mmCIF file of N, CA and C in Angstrom:
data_model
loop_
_atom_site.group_PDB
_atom_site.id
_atom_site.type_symbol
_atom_site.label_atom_id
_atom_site.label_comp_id
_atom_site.label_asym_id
_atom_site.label_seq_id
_atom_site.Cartn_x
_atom_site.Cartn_y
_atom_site.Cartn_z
ATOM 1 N N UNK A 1 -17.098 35.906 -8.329
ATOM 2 C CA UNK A 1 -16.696 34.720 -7.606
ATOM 3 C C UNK A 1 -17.564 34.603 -6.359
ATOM 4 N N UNK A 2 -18.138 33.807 -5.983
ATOM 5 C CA UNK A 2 -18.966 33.336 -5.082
ATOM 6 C C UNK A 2 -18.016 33.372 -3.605
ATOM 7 N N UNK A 3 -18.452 33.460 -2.365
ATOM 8 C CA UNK A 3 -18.354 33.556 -1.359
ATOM 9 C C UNK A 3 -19.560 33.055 -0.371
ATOM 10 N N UNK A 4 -18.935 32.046 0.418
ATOM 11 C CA UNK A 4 -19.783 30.870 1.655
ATOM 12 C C UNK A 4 -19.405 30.892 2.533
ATOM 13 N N UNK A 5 -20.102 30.933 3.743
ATOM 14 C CA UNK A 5 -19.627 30.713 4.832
ATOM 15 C C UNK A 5 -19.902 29.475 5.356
ATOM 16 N N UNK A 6 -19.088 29.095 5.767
ATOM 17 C CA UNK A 6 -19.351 27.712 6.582
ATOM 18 C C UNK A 6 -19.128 27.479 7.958
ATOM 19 N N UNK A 7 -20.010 27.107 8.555
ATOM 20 C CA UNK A 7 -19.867 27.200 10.183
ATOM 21 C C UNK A 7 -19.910 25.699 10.453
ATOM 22 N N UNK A 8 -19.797 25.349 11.785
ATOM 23 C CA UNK A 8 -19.658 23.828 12.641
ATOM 24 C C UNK A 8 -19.061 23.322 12.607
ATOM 25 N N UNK A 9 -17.593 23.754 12.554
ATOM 26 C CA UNK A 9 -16.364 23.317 11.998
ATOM 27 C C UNK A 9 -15.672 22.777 13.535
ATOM 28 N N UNK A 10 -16.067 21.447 13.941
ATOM 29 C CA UNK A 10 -15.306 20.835 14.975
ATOM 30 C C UNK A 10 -13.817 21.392 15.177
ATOM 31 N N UNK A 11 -13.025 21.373 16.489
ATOM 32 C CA UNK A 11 -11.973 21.290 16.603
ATOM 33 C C UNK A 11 -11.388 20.424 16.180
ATOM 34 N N UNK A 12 -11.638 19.357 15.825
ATOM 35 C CA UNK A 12 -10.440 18.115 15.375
ATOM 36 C C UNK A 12 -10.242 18.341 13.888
ATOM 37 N N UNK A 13 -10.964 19.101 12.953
ATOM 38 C CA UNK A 13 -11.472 19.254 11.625
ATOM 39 C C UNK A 13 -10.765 20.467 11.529
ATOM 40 N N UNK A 14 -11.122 21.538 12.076
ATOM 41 C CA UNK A 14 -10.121 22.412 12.024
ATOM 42 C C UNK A 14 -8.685 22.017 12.066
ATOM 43 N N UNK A 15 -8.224 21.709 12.983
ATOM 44 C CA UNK A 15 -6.648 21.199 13.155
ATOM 45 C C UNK A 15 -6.015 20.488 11.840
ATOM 46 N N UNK A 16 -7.076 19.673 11.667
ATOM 47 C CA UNK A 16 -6.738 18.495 10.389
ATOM 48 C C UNK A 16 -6.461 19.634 8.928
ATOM 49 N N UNK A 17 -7.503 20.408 9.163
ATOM 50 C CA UNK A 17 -7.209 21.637 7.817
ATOM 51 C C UNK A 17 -5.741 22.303 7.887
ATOM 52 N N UNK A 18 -5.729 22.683 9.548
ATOM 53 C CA UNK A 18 -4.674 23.879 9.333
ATOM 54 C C UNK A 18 -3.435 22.922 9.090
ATOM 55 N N UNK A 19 -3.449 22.087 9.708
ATOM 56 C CA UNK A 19 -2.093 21.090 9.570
ATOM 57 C C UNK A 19 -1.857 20.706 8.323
ATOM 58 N N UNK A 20 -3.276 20.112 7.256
ATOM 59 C CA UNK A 20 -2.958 20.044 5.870
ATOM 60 C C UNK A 20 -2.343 21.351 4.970
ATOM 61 N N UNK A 21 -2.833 22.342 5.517
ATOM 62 C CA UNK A 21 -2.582 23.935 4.738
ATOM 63 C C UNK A 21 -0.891 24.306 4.988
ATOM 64 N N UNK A 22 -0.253 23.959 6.416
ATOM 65 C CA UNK A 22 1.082 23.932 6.392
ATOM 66 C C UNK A 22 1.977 23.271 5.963
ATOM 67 N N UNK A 23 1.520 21.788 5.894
ATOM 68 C CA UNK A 23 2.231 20.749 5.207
ATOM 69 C C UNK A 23 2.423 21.055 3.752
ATOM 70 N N UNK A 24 1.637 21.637 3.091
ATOM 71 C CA UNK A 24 1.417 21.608 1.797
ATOM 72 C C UNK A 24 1.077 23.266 1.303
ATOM 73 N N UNK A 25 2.009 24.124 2.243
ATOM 74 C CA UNK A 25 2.192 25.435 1.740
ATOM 75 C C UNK A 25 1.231 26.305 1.730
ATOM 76 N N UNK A 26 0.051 25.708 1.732
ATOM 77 C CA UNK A 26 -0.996 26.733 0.959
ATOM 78 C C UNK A 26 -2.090 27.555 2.289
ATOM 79 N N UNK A 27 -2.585 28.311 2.082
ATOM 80 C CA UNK A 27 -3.226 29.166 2.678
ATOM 81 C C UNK A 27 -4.803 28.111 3.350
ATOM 82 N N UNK A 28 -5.564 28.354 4.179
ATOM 83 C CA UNK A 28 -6.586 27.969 4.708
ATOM 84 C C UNK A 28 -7.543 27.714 3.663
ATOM 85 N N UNK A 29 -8.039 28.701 2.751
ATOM 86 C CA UNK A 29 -8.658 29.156 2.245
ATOM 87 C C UNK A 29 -8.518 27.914 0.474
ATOM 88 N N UNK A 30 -6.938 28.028 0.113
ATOM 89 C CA UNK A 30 -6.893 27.191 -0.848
ATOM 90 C C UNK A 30 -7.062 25.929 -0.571
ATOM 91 N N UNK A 31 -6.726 25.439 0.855
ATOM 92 C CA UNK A 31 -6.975 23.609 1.324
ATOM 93 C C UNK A 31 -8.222 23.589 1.453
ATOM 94 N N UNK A 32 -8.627 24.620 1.577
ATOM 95 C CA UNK A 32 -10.046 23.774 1.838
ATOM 96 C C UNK A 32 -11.201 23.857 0.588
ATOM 97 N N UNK A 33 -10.765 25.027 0.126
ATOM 98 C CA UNK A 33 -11.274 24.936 -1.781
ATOM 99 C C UNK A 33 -10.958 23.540 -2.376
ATOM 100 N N UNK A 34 -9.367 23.193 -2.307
ATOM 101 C CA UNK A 34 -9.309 21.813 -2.544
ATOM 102 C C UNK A 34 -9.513 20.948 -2.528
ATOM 103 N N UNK A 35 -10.137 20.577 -1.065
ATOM 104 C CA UNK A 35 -10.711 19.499 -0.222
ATOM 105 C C UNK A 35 -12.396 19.657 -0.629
ATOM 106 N N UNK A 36 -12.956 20.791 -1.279
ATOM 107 C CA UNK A 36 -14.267 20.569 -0.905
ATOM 108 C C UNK A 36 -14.369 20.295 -2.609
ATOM 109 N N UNK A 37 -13.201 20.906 -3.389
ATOM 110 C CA UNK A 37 -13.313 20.333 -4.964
ATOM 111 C C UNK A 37 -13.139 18.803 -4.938
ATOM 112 N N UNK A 38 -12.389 18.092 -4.575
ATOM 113 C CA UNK A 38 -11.960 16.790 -4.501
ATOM 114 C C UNK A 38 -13.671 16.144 -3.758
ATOM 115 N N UNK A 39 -13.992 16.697 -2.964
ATOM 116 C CA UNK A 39 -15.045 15.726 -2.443
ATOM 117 C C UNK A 39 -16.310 15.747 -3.366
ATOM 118 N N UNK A 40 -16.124 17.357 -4.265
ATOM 119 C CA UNK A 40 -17.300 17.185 -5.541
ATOM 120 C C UNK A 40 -17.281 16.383 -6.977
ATOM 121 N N UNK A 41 -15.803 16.153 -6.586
ATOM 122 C CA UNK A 41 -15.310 15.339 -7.946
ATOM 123 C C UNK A 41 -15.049 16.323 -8.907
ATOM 124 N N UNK A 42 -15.214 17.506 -8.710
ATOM 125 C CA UNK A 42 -14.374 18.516 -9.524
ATOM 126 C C UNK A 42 -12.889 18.997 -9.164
ATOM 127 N N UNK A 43 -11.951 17.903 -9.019
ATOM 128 C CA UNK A 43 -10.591 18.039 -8.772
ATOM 129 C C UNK A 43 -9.862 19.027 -9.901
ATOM 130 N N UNK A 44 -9.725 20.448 -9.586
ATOM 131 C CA UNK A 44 -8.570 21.058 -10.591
ATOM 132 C C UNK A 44 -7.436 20.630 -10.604
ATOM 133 N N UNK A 45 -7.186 19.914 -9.535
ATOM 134 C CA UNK A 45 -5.359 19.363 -9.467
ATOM 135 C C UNK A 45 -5.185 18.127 -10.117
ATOM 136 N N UNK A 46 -4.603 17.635 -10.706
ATOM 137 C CA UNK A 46 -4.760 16.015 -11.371
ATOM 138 C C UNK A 46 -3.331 15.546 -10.507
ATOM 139 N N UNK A 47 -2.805 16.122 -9.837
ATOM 140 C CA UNK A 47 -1.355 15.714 -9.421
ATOM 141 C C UNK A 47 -1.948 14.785 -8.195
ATOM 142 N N UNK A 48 -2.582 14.929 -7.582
ATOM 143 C CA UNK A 48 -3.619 14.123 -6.491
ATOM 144 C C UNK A 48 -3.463 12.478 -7.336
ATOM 145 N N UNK A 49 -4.457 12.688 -8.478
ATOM 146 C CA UNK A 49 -4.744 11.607 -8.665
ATOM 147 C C UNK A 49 -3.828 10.235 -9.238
ATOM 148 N N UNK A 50 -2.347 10.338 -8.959
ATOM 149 C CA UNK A 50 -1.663 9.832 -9.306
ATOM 150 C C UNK A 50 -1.187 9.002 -7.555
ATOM 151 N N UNK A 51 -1.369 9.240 -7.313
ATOM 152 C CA UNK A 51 -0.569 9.420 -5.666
ATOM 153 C C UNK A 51 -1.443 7.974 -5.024
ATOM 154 N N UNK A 52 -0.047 7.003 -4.211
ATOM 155 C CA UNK A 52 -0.577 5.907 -3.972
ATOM 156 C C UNK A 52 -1.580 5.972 -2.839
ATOM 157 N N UNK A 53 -2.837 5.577 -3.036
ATOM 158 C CA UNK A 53 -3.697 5.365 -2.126
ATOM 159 C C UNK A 53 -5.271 6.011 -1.960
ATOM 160 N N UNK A 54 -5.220 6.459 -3.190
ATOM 161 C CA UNK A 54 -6.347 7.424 -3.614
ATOM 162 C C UNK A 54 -6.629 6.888 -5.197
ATOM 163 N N UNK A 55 -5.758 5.923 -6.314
ATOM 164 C CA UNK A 55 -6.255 5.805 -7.621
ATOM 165 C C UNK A 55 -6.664 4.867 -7.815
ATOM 166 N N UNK A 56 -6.533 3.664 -6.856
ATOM 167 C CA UNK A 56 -7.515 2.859 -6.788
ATOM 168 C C UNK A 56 -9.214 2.994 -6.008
ATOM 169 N N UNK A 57 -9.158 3.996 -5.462
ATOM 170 C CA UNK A 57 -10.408 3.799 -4.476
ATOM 171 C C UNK A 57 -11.740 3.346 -5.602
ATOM 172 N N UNK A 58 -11.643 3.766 -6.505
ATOM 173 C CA UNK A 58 -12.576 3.462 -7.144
ATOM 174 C C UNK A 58 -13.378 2.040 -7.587
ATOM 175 N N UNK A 59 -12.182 1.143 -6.812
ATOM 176 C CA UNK A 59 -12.264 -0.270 -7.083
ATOM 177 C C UNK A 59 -13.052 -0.906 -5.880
ATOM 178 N N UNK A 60 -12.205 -0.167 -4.752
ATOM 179 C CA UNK A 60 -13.078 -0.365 -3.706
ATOM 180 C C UNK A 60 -14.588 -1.474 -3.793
ATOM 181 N N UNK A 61 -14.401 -2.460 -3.420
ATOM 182 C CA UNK A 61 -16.309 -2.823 -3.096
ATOM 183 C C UNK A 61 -16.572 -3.739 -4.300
ATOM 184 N N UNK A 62 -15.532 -3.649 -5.317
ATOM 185 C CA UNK A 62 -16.217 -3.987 -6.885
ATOM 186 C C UNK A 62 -15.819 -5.814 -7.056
ATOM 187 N N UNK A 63 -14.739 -5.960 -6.674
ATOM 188 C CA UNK A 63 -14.298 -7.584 -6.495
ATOM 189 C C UNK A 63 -15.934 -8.514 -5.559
ATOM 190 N N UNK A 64 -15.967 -9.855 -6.819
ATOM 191 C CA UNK A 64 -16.481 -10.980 -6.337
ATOM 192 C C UNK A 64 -15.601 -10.861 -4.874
ATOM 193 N N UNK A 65 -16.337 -11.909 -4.332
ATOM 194 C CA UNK A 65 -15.285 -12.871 -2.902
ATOM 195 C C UNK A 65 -14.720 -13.873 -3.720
ATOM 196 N N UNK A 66 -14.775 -14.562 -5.226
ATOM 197 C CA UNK A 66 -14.294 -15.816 -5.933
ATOM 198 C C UNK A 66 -12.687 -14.412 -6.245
ATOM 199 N N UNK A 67 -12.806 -13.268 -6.646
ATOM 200 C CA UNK A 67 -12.171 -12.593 -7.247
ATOM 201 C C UNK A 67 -11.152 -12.185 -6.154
ATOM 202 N N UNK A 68 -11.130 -11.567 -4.591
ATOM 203 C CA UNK A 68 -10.566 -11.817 -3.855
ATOM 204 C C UNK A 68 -10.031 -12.453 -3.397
ATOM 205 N N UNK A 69 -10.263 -14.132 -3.326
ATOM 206 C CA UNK A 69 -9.756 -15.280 -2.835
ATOM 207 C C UNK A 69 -8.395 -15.502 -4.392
ATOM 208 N N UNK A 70 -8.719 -15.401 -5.421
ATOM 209 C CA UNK A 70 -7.767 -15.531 -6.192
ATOM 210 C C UNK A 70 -6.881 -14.771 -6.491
ATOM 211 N N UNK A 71 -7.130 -13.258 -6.182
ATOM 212 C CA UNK A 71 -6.017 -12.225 -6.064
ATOM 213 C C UNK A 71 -5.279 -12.492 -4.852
ATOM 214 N N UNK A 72 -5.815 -13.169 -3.531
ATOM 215 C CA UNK A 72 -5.137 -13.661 -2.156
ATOM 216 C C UNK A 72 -4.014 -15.113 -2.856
ATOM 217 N N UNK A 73 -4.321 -15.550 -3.327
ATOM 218 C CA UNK A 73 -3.716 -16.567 -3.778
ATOM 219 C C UNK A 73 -2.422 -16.444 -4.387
ATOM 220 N N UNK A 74 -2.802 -15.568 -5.696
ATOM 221 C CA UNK A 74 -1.585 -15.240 -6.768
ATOM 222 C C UNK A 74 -0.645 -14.449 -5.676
ATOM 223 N N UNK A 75 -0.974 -13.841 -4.550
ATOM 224 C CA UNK A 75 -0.394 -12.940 -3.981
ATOM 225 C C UNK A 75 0.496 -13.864 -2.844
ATOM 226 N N UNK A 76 0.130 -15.000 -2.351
ATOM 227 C CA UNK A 76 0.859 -15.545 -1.457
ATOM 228 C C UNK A 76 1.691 -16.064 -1.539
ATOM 229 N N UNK A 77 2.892 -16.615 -2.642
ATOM 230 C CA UNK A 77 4.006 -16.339 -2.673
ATOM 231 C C UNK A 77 4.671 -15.301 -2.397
ATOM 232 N N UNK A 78 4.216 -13.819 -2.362
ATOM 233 C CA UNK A 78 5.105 -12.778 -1.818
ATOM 234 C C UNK A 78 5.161 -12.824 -0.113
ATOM 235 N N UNK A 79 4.099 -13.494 0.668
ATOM 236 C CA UNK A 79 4.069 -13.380 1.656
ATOM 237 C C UNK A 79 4.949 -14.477 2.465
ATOM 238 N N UNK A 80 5.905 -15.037 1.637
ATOM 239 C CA UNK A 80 6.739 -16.029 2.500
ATOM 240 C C UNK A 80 8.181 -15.584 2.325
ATOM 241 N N UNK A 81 8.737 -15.704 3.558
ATOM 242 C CA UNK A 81 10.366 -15.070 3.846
ATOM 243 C C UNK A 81 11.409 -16.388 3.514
ATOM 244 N N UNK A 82 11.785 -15.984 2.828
ATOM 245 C CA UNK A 82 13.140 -16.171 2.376
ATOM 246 C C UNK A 82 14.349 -16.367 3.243
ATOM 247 N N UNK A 83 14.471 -17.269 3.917
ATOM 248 C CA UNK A 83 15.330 -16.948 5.748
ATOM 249 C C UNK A 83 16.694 -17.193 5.488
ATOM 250 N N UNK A 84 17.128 -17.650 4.006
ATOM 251 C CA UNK A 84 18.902 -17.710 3.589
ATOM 252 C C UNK A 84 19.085 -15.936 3.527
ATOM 253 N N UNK A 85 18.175 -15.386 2.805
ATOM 254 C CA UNK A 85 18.728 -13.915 2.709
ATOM 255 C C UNK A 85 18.870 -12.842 4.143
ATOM 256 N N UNK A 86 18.239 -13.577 5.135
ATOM 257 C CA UNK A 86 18.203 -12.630 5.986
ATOM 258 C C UNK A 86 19.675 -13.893 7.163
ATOM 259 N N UNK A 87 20.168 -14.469 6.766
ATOM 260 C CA UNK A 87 21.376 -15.030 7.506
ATOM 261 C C UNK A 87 22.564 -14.144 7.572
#
């Protein structure tokens, strides 16, 4: 098994690790195996890729502006309140 060292590890980057490693149980060492698999696109976890806000990114950038303006559209009926239900 291979072994790296990695140095230049800002304080704000650090924090962001250790805080992810407590939130989510795991040791320094496994968050950041994780984090550096996920950024190679060799994700071992697939439980990630279900999770809102990460399974679309891939779409990101790919919409016309004709294709945006009509997804804004179909969408603006949700954006109007209903003011009998909130009486």
């Amino acid at each position: 098994m291979e072994q790296l060292t990695v140095r230049g590890f800002g304080d704000d980057l650090a924090e962001r690790i250790r805080r992810l490693a407590i939130r989510e149980g795991k040791s320094l060492n496994q968050t950041v195996l994780k984090l550096l698999r996920k950024g190679a696109g060799l994700r071992k976890d697939s439980g990630d890729a279900d999770r809102v806000g990460s399974s679309l990114d891939h779409l990101i950038g790919t919409w016309t502006t004709a294709e945006a303006d009509e997804m804004d559209a179909a969408l603006e009926e949700f954006e109007k309140i209903d003011e009998s239900v909130w009486e």
